[in-house]
Amino acid sequence: MNATTLRALADSNRLKIVELLLSGPLTVGEIVDRLGLHQPQVSKHLRVLSDAGLVEAEPSANRRIYRLRPEPLRELEDWVGSFKRIWDDHLDRLDDYLRELQTPE
Amino acid sequence: MTENNAANAEQDELVITRNFDAPRALVFKAFTEPEHLKNWWGPKGSAITVAKFDLRPGGEFLYSMRHGDGREMWGKFVYREIVQPEKVVYVNFFSDAEGNLAPNPFQIPHWPQEILNTWTFDENDGKTTLTLRGGPINATSEERNTFNGMRGSMQEGFGGTFDQLDEYLAQAF
């Protein structure tokens, strides 16, 4: 797991952009419209996401279309998943133990 | 009950809620008495040995955790607040056998070393809702960013379920 990926996602607007792109590629203009942010802001966020390898741009006519790159997302999912599992595991054990304690002898 | 859900409350905090079919006094005891803690603390297949246990503000819980594969890790809690049977606040971190701060095993640069945890126990009809809140403390801004990236991706961005991300990744290959 890569700290750059996490840092890039430590911003709620960038998370929203990633969420939007989960449904498919979009142009900067479309992202601007859907988030209600100014274009320079969106471009800045896209640059951070792109530097972290989370999105890539593809020129199309005179526009740039942004899409997600699955590799870092898969890595992120694995890592966050393992983090969640650690806690689920802990609490499952507590749950089992509490049941055991409450079982009549 | 095994219902588990994650929702975000404050900035910089990860929140996990879990319901237990047990009275609050018992759940509280299970978390605050070493003879109980050693029966369940740590991931499945691991066993802990309690080296130090002192439940009071400023007191410490120092333990070693041996995993199924033989690896041993040390961890330490420093208690801050204990309100019986409602609340426990503590700072925890990976440590060495002497209780000194040790690098965490996540292998992520800038992962916060110390986490401030608040466990609250609420009782309803003899059942207990346990809420865990955790967030970095004494952290650099980089450590906070790294933590928030994890917290955000776990809770806000992908709705905590990862369904949408799963679907996306399924299509992407």
PDB file of C-alpha atoms in Angstrom:
ATOM      1  CA  MET A   1       0.000   0.000   0.000  1.00  0.00           C
ATOM      2  CA  ASN A   2       1.242   3.350  -1.076  1.00  0.00           C
ATOM      3  CA  ALA A   3       1.199   6.496   1.078  1.00  0.00           C
ATOM      4  CA  THR A   4       0.791   8.672  -2.027  1.00  0.00           C
ATOM      5  CA  THR A   5      -2.521   6.983  -2.820  1.00  0.00           C
ATOM      6  CA  LEU A   6      -3.769   7.571   0.710  1.00  0.00           C
ATOM      7  CA  ARG A   7      -2.601  11.169   0.733  1.00  0.00           C
ATOM      8  CA  ALA A   8      -4.306  11.836  -2.578  1.00  0.00           C
ATOM      9  CA  LEU A   9      -7.557  10.517  -1.135  1.00  0.00           C
ATOM     10  CA  ALA A  10      -7.297  12.467   2.113  1.00  0.00           C
ATOM     11  CA  ASP A  11      -9.462  15.202   0.630  1.00  0.00           C
ATOM     12  CA  SER A  12     -13.229  14.971   0.404  1.00  0.00           C
ATOM     13  CA  ASN A  13     -13.420  16.605  -3.051  1.00  0.00           C
ATOM     14  CA  ARG A  14     -10.849  14.241  -4.483  1.00  0.00           C
ATOM     15  CA  LEU A  15     -12.762  11.327  -2.982  1.00  0.00           C
ATOM     16  CA  LYS A  16     -15.893  12.672  -4.692  1.00  0.00           C
ATOM     17  CA  ILE A  17     -14.078  12.845  -8.012  1.00  0.00           C
ATOM     18  CA  VAL A  18     -12.987   9.214  -7.648  1.00  0.00           C
ATOM     19  CA  GLU A  19     -16.556   8.294  -6.780  1.00  0.00           C
ATOM     20  CA  LEU A  20     -17.891  10.079  -9.868  1.00  0.00           C
ATOM     21  CA  LEU A  21     -15.365   8.318 -12.074  1.00  0.00           C
ATOM     22  CA  LEU A  22     -16.404   4.940 -10.721  1.00  0.00           C
ATOM     23  CA  SER A  23     -19.434   5.195 -13.010  1.00  0.00           C
ATOM     24  CA  GLY A  24     -17.317   5.967 -16.052  1.00  0.00           C
ATOM     25  CA  PRO A  25     -14.869   8.427 -17.656  1.00  0.00           C
ATOM     26  CA  LEU A  26     -15.717  12.146 -17.584  1.00  0.00           C
ATOM     27  CA  THR A  27     -14.362  15.393 -18.964  1.00  0.00           C
ATOM     28  CA  VAL A  28     -13.137  18.155 -16.639  1.00  0.00           C
ATOM     29  CA  GLY A  29     -16.237  20.173 -17.571  1.00  0.00           C
ATOM     30  CA  GLU A  30     -18.559  17.355 -16.535  1.00  0.00           C
ATOM     31  CA  ILE A  31     -16.751  16.972 -13.207  1.00  0.00           C
ATOM     32  CA  VAL A  32     -16.984  20.738 -12.645  1.00  0.00           C
ATOM     33  CA  ASP A  33     -20.739  20.641 -13.304  1.00  0.00           C
ATOM     34  CA  ARG A  34     -21.423  17.695 -11.025  1.00  0.00           C
ATOM     35  CA  LEU A  35     -19.347  18.884  -8.092  1.00  0.00           C
ATOM     36  CA  GLY A  36     -20.235  22.572  -8.362  1.00  0.00           C
ATOM     37  CA  LEU A  37     -16.590  23.542  -7.944  1.00  0.00           C
ATOM     38  CA  HIS A  38     -14.537  25.990  -9.976  1.00  0.00           C
ATOM     39  CA  GLN A  39     -12.573  24.612 -12.868  1.00  0.00           C
ATOM     40  CA  PRO A  40      -9.098  25.556 -11.544  1.00  0.00           C
ATOM     41  CA  GLN A  41      -9.902  23.696  -8.309  1.00  0.00           C
ATOM     42  CA  VAL A  42     -11.034  20.594 -10.162  1.00  0.00           C
ATOM     43  CA  SER A  43      -7.954  20.705 -12.397  1.00  0.00           C
ATOM     44  CA  LYS A  44      -5.723  20.935  -9.338  1.00  0.00           C
ATOM     45  CA  HIS A  45      -7.410  17.929  -7.719  1.00  0.00           C
ATOM     46  CA  LEU A  46      -7.157  15.964 -10.960  1.00  0.00           C
ATOM     47  CA  ARG A  47      -3.454  16.743 -11.113  1.00  0.00           C
ATOM     48  CA  VAL A  48      -2.939  15.329  -7.581  1.00  0.00           C
ATOM     49  CA  LEU A  49      -4.971  12.216  -8.448  1.00  0.00           C
ATOM     50  CA  SER A  50      -3.070  11.815 -11.684  1.00  0.00           C
ATOM     51  CA  ASP A  51       0.343  12.208  -9.958  1.00  0.00           C
ATOM     52  CA  ALA A  52      -0.729   9.468  -7.544  1.00  0.00           C
ATOM     53  CA  GLY A  53      -1.604   7.251 -10.495  1.00  0.00           C
ATOM     54  CA  LEU A  54      -5.281   7.099  -9.552  1.00  0.00           C
ATOM     55  CA  VAL A  55      -6.582   8.688 -12.751  1.00  0.00           C
ATOM     56  CA  GLU A  56      -5.309   9.083 -16.278  1.00  0.00           C
ATOM     57  CA  ALA A  57      -6.246  11.584 -18.951  1.00  0.00           C
ATOM     58  CA  GLU A  58      -6.934  10.794 -22.541  1.00  0.00           C
ATOM     59  CA  PRO A  59      -7.127  13.616 -25.066  1.00  0.00           C
ATOM     60  CA  SER A  60     -10.228  13.450 -27.230  1.00  0.00           C
ATOM     61  CA  ALA A  61     -10.747  16.144 -29.851  1.00  0.00           C
ATOM     62  CA  ASN A  62      -9.970  19.311 -27.882  1.00  0.00           C
ATOM     63  CA  ARG A  63     -10.986  17.878 -24.519  1.00  0.00           C
ATOM     64  CA  ARG A  64      -9.364  15.648 -21.950  1.00  0.00           C
ATOM     65  CA  ILE A  65     -11.291  12.678 -20.659  1.00  0.00           C
ATOM     66  CA  TYR A  66     -10.392  11.391 -17.220  1.00  0.00           C
ATOM     67  CA  ARG A  67     -10.699   7.779 -16.196  1.00  0.00           C
ATOM     68  CA  LEU A  68      -9.698   5.747 -13.126  1.00  0.00           C
ATOM     69  CA  ARG A  69      -6.692   3.468 -13.129  1.00  0.00           C
ATOM     70  CA  PRO A  70      -7.693   0.226 -11.432  1.00  0.00           C
ATOM     71  CA  GLU A  71      -4.267  -0.863 -10.076  1.00  0.00           C
ATOM     72  CA  PRO A  72      -3.906   1.561  -7.151  1.00  0.00           C
ATOM     73  CA  LEU A  73      -7.599   1.198  -6.355  1.00  0.00           C
ATOM     74  CA  ARG A  74      -7.282  -2.545  -6.121  1.00  0.00           C
ATOM     75  CA  GLU A  75      -4.282  -2.157  -3.844  1.00  0.00           C
ATOM     76  CA  LEU A  76      -6.257   0.301  -1.742  1.00  0.00           C
ATOM     77  CA  GLU A  77      -9.229  -1.995  -1.519  1.00  0.00           C
ATOM     78  CA  ASP A  78      -7.040  -4.905  -0.412  1.00  0.00           C
ATOM     79  CA  TRP A  79      -5.356  -2.818   2.197  1.00  0.00           C
ATOM     80  CA  VAL A  80      -8.473  -1.149   3.601  1.00  0.00           C
ATOM     81  CA  GLY A  81     -10.130  -4.555   3.523  1.00  0.00           C
ATOM     82  CA  SER A  82      -7.363  -6.078   5.606  1.00  0.00           C
ATOM     83  CA  PHE A  83      -7.623  -3.167   8.030  1.00  0.00           C
ATOM     84  CA  LYS A  84     -11.348  -3.740   8.386  1.00  0.00           C
ATOM     85  CA  ARG A  85     -10.820  -7.462   8.814  1.00  0.00           C
ATOM     86  CA  ILE A  86      -8.447  -6.883  11.719  1.00  0.00           C
ATOM     87  CA  TRP A  87     -11.191  -5.018  13.576  1.00  0.00           C
ATOM     88  CA  ASP A  88     -13.939  -7.403  12.548  1.00  0.00           C
ATOM     89  CA  ASP A  89     -11.761 -10.230  13.813  1.00  0.00           C
ATOM     90  CA  HIS A  90     -11.168  -8.547  17.146  1.00  0.00           C
ATOM     91  CA  LEU A  91     -14.834  -7.898  17.693  1.00  0.00           C
ATOM     92  CA  ASP A  92     -15.837 -11.382  16.541  1.00  0.00           C
ATOM     93  CA  ARG A  93     -13.564 -12.800  19.191  1.00  0.00           C
ATOM     94  CA  LEU A  94     -15.110 -10.536  21.822  1.00  0.00           C
ATOM     95  CA  ASP A  95     -18.564 -11.601  20.669  1.00  0.00           C
ATOM     96  CA  ASP A  96     -17.630 -15.301  20.965  1.00  0.00           C
ATOM     97  CA  TYR A  97     -16.040 -14.740  24.331  1.00  0.00           C
ATOM     98  CA  LEU A  98     -19.061 -12.908  25.714  1.00  0.00           C
ATOM     99  CA  ARG A  99     -21.291 -15.777  24.573  1.00  0.00           C
ATOM    100  CA  GLU A 100     -18.995 -18.236  26.281  1.00  0.00           C
ATOM    101  CA  LEU A 101     -19.108 -16.219  29.519  1.00  0.00           C
ATOM    102  CA  GLN A 102     -22.901 -16.180  29.426  1.00  0.00           C
ATOM    103  CA  THR A 103     -23.348 -19.872  28.758  1.00  0.00           C
ATOM    104  CA  PRO A 104     -24.726 -21.531  31.893  1.00  0.00           C
ATOM    105  CA  GLU A 105     -22.275 -24.052  33.360  1.00  0.00           C
TER     106      GLU A 105
ATOM    107  CA  MET B   1     -25.367  -9.895  16.989  1.00  0.00           C
ATOM    108  CA  THR B   2     -22.620  -9.290  14.562  1.00  0.00           C
ATOM    109  CA  GLU B   3     -23.874  -6.180  12.813  1.00  0.00           C
ATOM    110  CA  ASN B   4     -20.892  -3.979  12.114  1.00  0.00           C
ATOM    111  CA  ASN B   5     -21.001  -0.592  10.562  1.00  0.00           C
ATOM    112  CA  ALA B   6     -18.664   2.255  10.023  1.00  0.00           C
ATOM    113  CA  ALA B   7     -19.735   5.871   9.826  1.00  0.00           C
ATOM    114  CA  ASN B   8     -17.644   8.950  10.184  1.00  0.00           C
ATOM    115  CA  ALA B   9     -18.241  11.416  12.960  1.00  0.00           C
ATOM    116  CA  GLU B  10     -15.456  13.907  13.251  1.00  0.00           C
ATOM    117  CA  GLN B  11     -12.587  14.731  11.001  1.00  0.00           C
ATOM    118  CA  ASP B  12      -9.606  12.468  11.650  1.00  0.00           C
ATOM    119  CA  GLU B  13     -11.646   9.790  13.374  1.00  0.00           C
ATOM    120  CA  LEU B  14     -12.565   6.313  12.353  1.00  0.00           C
ATOM    121  CA  VAL B  15     -15.751   5.065  13.993  1.00  0.00           C
ATOM    122  CA  ILE B  16     -16.817   1.446  14.310  1.00  0.00           C
ATOM    123  CA  THR B  17     -20.036   0.358  16.014  1.00  0.00           C
ATOM    124  CA  ARG B  18     -20.885  -3.138  17.090  1.00  0.00           C
ATOM    125  CA  ASN B  19     -23.783  -4.645  19.044  1.00  0.00           C
ATOM    126  CA  PHE B  20     -23.336  -7.432  21.577  1.00  0.00           C
ATOM    127  CA  ASP B  21     -25.957  -9.645  23.108  1.00  0.00           C
ATOM    128  CA  ALA B  22     -24.572  -9.103  26.611  1.00  0.00           C
ATOM    129  CA  PRO B  23     -25.110  -6.606  29.422  1.00  0.00           C
ATOM    130  CA  ARG B  24     -22.895  -3.553  29.470  1.00  0.00           C
ATOM    131  CA  ALA B  25     -21.211  -4.417  32.768  1.00  0.00           C
ATOM    132  CA  LEU B  26     -19.950  -7.662  31.241  1.00  0.00           C
ATOM    133  CA  VAL B  27     -18.693  -6.077  28.008  1.00  0.00           C
ATOM    134  CA  PHE B  28     -16.941  -3.418  30.060  1.00  0.00           C
ATOM    135  CA  LYS B  29     -15.332  -6.060  32.271  1.00  0.00           C
ATOM    136  CA  ALA B  30     -14.171  -8.033  29.235  1.00  0.00           C
ATOM    137  CA  PHE B  31     -12.262  -4.968  28.064  1.00  0.00           C
ATOM    138  CA  THR B  32     -10.931  -3.775  31.413  1.00  0.00           C
ATOM    139  CA  GLU B  33      -9.777  -6.895  33.233  1.00  0.00           C
ATOM    140  CA  PRO B  34      -6.570  -8.633  32.124  1.00  0.00           C
ATOM    141  CA  GLU B  35      -7.875 -12.127  32.865  1.00  0.00           C
ATOM    142  CA  HIS B  36     -10.657 -11.418  30.351  1.00  0.00           C
ATOM    143  CA  LEU B  37      -8.582  -9.470  27.829  1.00  0.00           C
ATOM    144  CA  LYS B  38      -6.118 -12.298  27.390  1.00  0.00           C
ATOM    145  CA  ASN B  39      -8.987 -14.529  26.251  1.00  0.00           C
ATOM    146  CA  TRP B  40      -9.979 -12.436  23.272  1.00  0.00           C
ATOM    147  CA  TRP B  41      -7.720  -9.439  22.554  1.00  0.00           C
ATOM    148  CA  GLY B  42      -5.866  -9.724  19.268  1.00  0.00           C
ATOM    149  CA  PRO B  43      -6.671 -11.333  15.945  1.00  0.00           C
ATOM    150  CA  LYS B  44      -7.918 -14.919  15.722  1.00  0.00           C
ATOM    151  CA  GLY B  45      -5.150 -17.463  16.160  1.00  0.00           C
ATOM    152  CA  SER B  46      -3.048 -15.119  18.269  1.00  0.00           C
ATOM    153  CA  ALA B  47      -2.393 -15.286  21.999  1.00  0.00           C
ATOM    154  CA  ILE B  48      -1.432 -12.451  24.266  1.00  0.00           C
ATOM    155  CA  THR B  49       0.681 -12.350  27.397  1.00  0.00           C
ATOM    156  CA  VAL B  50       0.003  -9.485  29.772  1.00  0.00           C
ATOM    157  CA  ALA B  51       3.259  -7.922  30.998  1.00  0.00           C
ATOM    158  CA  LYS B  52       1.761  -4.910  32.745  1.00  0.00           C
ATOM    159  CA  PHE B  53      -1.779  -3.905  33.571  1.00  0.00           C
ATOM    160  CA  ASP B  54      -2.795  -0.798  35.484  1.00  0.00           C
ATOM    161  CA  LEU B  55      -6.272   0.544  34.758  1.00  0.00           C
ATOM    162  CA  ARG B  56      -6.203   4.200  35.814  1.00  0.00           C
ATOM    163  CA  PRO B  57      -5.455   7.472  34.039  1.00  0.00           C
ATOM    164  CA  GLY B  58      -1.751   7.348  33.183  1.00  0.00           C
ATOM    165  CA  GLY B  59      -1.613   3.593  33.849  1.00  0.00           C
ATOM    166  CA  GLU B  60      -0.396   1.123  31.218  1.00  0.00           C
ATOM    167  CA  PHE B  61      -1.401  -2.136  29.618  1.00  0.00           C
ATOM    168  CA  LEU B  62       1.661  -3.723  28.024  1.00  0.00           C
ATOM    169  CA  TYR B  63       1.269  -7.020  26.222  1.00  0.00           C
ATOM    170  CA  SER B  64       2.964  -9.270  23.745  1.00  0.00           C
ATOM    171  CA  MET B  65       0.981 -10.875  20.978  1.00  0.00           C
ATOM    172  CA  ARG B  66       2.115 -14.155  19.461  1.00  0.00           C
ATOM    173  CA  HIS B  67       0.627 -14.991  16.097  1.00  0.00           C
ATOM    174  CA  GLY B  68      -0.086 -18.483  14.827  1.00  0.00           C
ATOM    175  CA  ASP B  69       3.028 -18.333  12.637  1.00  0.00           C
ATOM    176  CA  GLY B  70       5.245 -17.614  15.656  1.00  0.00           C
ATOM    177  CA  ARG B  71       5.720 -13.883  15.064  1.00  0.00           C
ATOM    178  CA  GLU B  72       5.684 -11.853  18.248  1.00  0.00           C
ATOM    179  CA  MET B  73       4.619  -8.231  18.522  1.00  0.00           C
ATOM    180  CA  TRP B  74       4.323  -5.910  21.486  1.00  0.00           C
ATOM    181  CA  GLY B  75       1.624  -3.351  22.050  1.00  0.00           C
ATOM    182  CA  LYS B  76       0.925  -0.801  24.704  1.00  0.00           C
ATOM    183  CA  PHE B  77      -2.086   1.178  25.939  1.00  0.00           C
ATOM    184  CA  VAL B  78      -1.740   4.272  28.074  1.00  0.00           C
ATOM    185  CA  TYR B  79      -5.082   4.931  29.738  1.00  0.00           C
ATOM    186  CA  ARG B  80      -6.424   8.452  29.884  1.00  0.00           C
ATOM    187  CA  GLU B  81      -9.939   8.188  31.234  1.00  0.00           C
ATOM    188  CA  ILE B  82     -12.009   5.411  32.758  1.00  0.00           C
ATOM    189  CA  VAL B  83     -15.704   5.885  33.484  1.00  0.00           C
ATOM    190  CA  GLN B  84     -17.130   2.626  34.735  1.00  0.00           C
ATOM    191  CA  PRO B  85     -19.006   1.040  32.944  1.00  0.00           C
ATOM    192  CA  GLU B  86     -19.463   3.613  30.177  1.00  0.00           C
ATOM    193  CA  LYS B  87     -16.220   4.729  28.686  1.00  0.00           C
ATOM    194  CA  VAL B  88     -12.504   4.055  28.319  1.00  0.00           C
ATOM    195  CA  VAL B  89     -10.094   6.448  26.629  1.00  0.00           C
ATOM    196  CA  TYR B  90      -6.550   5.329  25.842  1.00  0.00           C
ATOM    197  CA  VAL B  91      -3.628   5.903  23.504  1.00  0.00           C
ATOM    198  CA  ASN B  92      -2.153   2.810  21.895  1.00  0.00           C
ATOM    199  CA  PHE B  93       0.879   2.015  19.800  1.00  0.00           C
ATOM    200  CA  PHE B  94       3.155  -0.825  18.771  1.00  0.00           C
ATOM    201  CA  SER B  95       6.022  -1.100  21.227  1.00  0.00           C
ATOM    202  CA  ASP B  96       9.053  -3.152  22.191  1.00  0.00           C
ATOM    203  CA  ALA B  97       9.191  -5.410  25.265  1.00  0.00           C
ATOM    204  CA  GLU B  98      10.064  -2.395  27.418  1.00  0.00           C
ATOM    205  CA  GLY B  99       7.030  -0.469  26.218  1.00  0.00           C
ATOM    206  CA  ASN B 100       8.930   1.996  24.021  1.00  0.00           C
ATOM    207  CA  LEU B 101       7.351   3.133  20.765  1.00  0.00           C
ATOM    208  CA  ALA B 102       8.189   0.753  17.898  1.00  0.00           C
ATOM    209  CA  PRO B 103       7.567   1.033  14.134  1.00  0.00           C
ATOM    210  CA  ASN B 104       4.137  -0.222  13.115  1.00  0.00           C
ATOM    211  CA  PRO B 105       3.882  -3.337  10.969  1.00  0.00           C
ATOM    212  CA  PHE B 106       1.690  -1.793   8.244  1.00  0.00           C
ATOM    213  CA  GLN B 107       4.680  -0.954   6.027  1.00  0.00           C
ATOM    214  CA  ILE B 108       3.175   2.318   4.998  1.00  0.00           C
ATOM    215  CA  PRO B 109       5.295   5.415   5.212  1.00  0.00           C
ATOM    216  CA  HIS B 110       3.688   8.092   7.374  1.00  0.00           C
ATOM    217  CA  TRP B 111       1.151   5.839   9.051  1.00  0.00           C
ATOM    218  CA  PRO B 112       0.379   7.454  12.479  1.00  0.00           C
ATOM    219  CA  GLN B 113       2.337   5.838  15.300  1.00  0.00           C
ATOM    220  CA  GLU B 114      -0.017   6.692  18.128  1.00  0.00           C
ATOM    221  CA  ILE B 115      -3.796   6.371  18.041  1.00  0.00           C
ATOM    222  CA  LEU B 116      -6.187   7.887  20.557  1.00  0.00           C
ATOM    223  CA  ASN B 117      -9.057   5.474  21.143  1.00  0.00           C
ATOM    224  CA  THR B 118     -12.387   6.037  22.831  1.00  0.00           C
ATOM    225  CA  TRP B 119     -14.610   3.065  23.615  1.00  0.00           C
ATOM    226  CA  THR B 120     -18.144   3.858  24.743  1.00  0.00           C
ATOM    227  CA  PHE B 121     -20.543   1.257  26.063  1.00  0.00           C
ATOM    228  CA  ASP B 122     -24.302   1.868  25.830  1.00  0.00           C
ATOM    229  CA  GLU B 123     -26.889  -0.501  27.195  1.00  0.00           C
ATOM    230  CA  ASN B 124     -30.343  -1.106  25.808  1.00  0.00           C
ATOM    231  CA  ASP B 125     -32.570  -3.948  27.006  1.00  0.00           C
ATOM    232  CA  GLY B 126     -29.644  -5.921  28.341  1.00  0.00           C
ATOM    233  CA  LYS B 127     -27.735  -5.589  25.067  1.00  0.00           C
ATOM    234  CA  THR B 128     -24.699  -3.431  24.536  1.00  0.00           C
ATOM    235  CA  THR B 129     -23.696  -1.110  21.749  1.00  0.00           C
ATOM    236  CA  LEU B 130     -19.971  -0.611  21.639  1.00  0.00           C
ATOM    237  CA  THR B 131     -18.661   2.395  19.731  1.00  0.00           C
ATOM    238  CA  LEU B 132     -14.973   2.617  18.947  1.00  0.00           C
ATOM    239  CA  ARG B 133     -13.477   5.894  17.831  1.00  0.00           C
ATOM    240  CA  GLY B 134      -9.869   6.076  16.800  1.00  0.00           C
ATOM    241  CA  GLY B 135      -7.718   8.846  15.408  1.00  0.00           C
ATOM    242  CA  PRO B 136      -4.080   9.885  15.237  1.00  0.00           C
ATOM    243  CA  ILE B 137      -2.547  11.758  18.147  1.00  0.00           C
ATOM    244  CA  ASN B 138       0.841  13.485  18.336  1.00  0.00           C
ATOM    245  CA  ALA B 139       0.845  13.013  14.579  1.00  0.00           C
ATOM    246  CA  THR B 140       2.597  14.933  11.834  1.00  0.00           C
ATOM    247  CA  SER B 141       0.376  16.444   9.140  1.00  0.00           C
ATOM    248  CA  GLU B 142       1.601  13.716   6.769  1.00  0.00           C
ATOM    249  CA  GLU B 143       0.534  11.036   9.218  1.00  0.00           C
ATOM    250  CA  ARG B 144      -2.880  12.676   9.570  1.00  0.00           C
ATOM    251  CA  ASN B 145      -3.246  12.808   5.795  1.00  0.00           C
ATOM    252  CA  THR B 146      -2.365   9.146   5.438  1.00  0.00           C
ATOM    253  CA  PHE B 147      -4.855   8.210   8.133  1.00  0.00           C
ATOM    254  CA  ASN B 148      -7.561  10.361   6.567  1.00  0.00           C
ATOM    255  CA  GLY B 149      -6.980   8.782   3.177  1.00  0.00           C
ATOM    256  CA  MET B 150      -7.679   5.405   4.727  1.00  0.00           C
ATOM    257  CA  ARG B 151     -10.589   6.701   6.767  1.00  0.00           C
ATOM    258  CA  GLY B 152     -12.074   8.496   3.788  1.00  0.00           C
ATOM    259  CA  SER B 153     -11.778   5.554   1.443  1.00  0.00           C
ATOM    260  CA  MET B 154     -13.216   3.266   4.087  1.00  0.00           C
ATOM    261  CA  GLN B 155     -16.172   5.425   5.006  1.00  0.00           C
ATOM    262  CA  GLU B 156     -17.124   8.349   2.825  1.00  0.00           C
ATOM    263  CA  GLY B 157     -15.864   7.755  -0.631  1.00  0.00           C
ATOM    264  CA  PHE B 158     -17.057   4.268  -1.239  1.00  0.00           C
ATOM    265  CA  GLY B 159     -20.002   4.285   1.120  1.00  0.00           C
ATOM    266  CA  GLY B 160     -18.246   1.927   3.503  1.00  0.00           C
ATOM    267  CA  THR B 161     -19.335  -1.036   1.443  1.00  0.00           C
ATOM    268  CA  PHE B 162     -16.945  -1.057  -1.467  1.00  0.00           C
ATOM    269  CA  ASP B 163     -19.712  -2.507  -3.593  1.00  0.00           C
ATOM    270  CA  GLN B 164     -19.309   0.150  -6.226  1.00  0.00           C
ATOM    271  CA  LEU B 165     -15.553  -0.233  -6.210  1.00  0.00           C
ATOM    272  CA  ASP B 166     -15.868  -4.007  -6.455  1.00  0.00           C
ATOM    273  CA  GLU B 167     -18.131  -3.618  -9.425  1.00  0.00           C
ATOM    274  CA  TYR B 168     -15.759  -1.182 -11.040  1.00  0.00           C
ATOM    275  CA  LEU B 169     -12.762  -3.423 -10.511  1.00  0.00           C
ATOM    276  CA  ALA B 170     -14.698  -6.386 -11.839  1.00  0.00           C
ATOM    277  CA  GLN B 171     -15.358  -4.479 -15.061  1.00  0.00           C
ATOM    278  CA  ALA B 172     -11.862  -3.068 -15.323  1.00  0.00           C
ATOM    279  CA  PHE B 173     -10.311  -6.441 -16.106  1.00  0.00           C
TER     280      PHE B 173
END
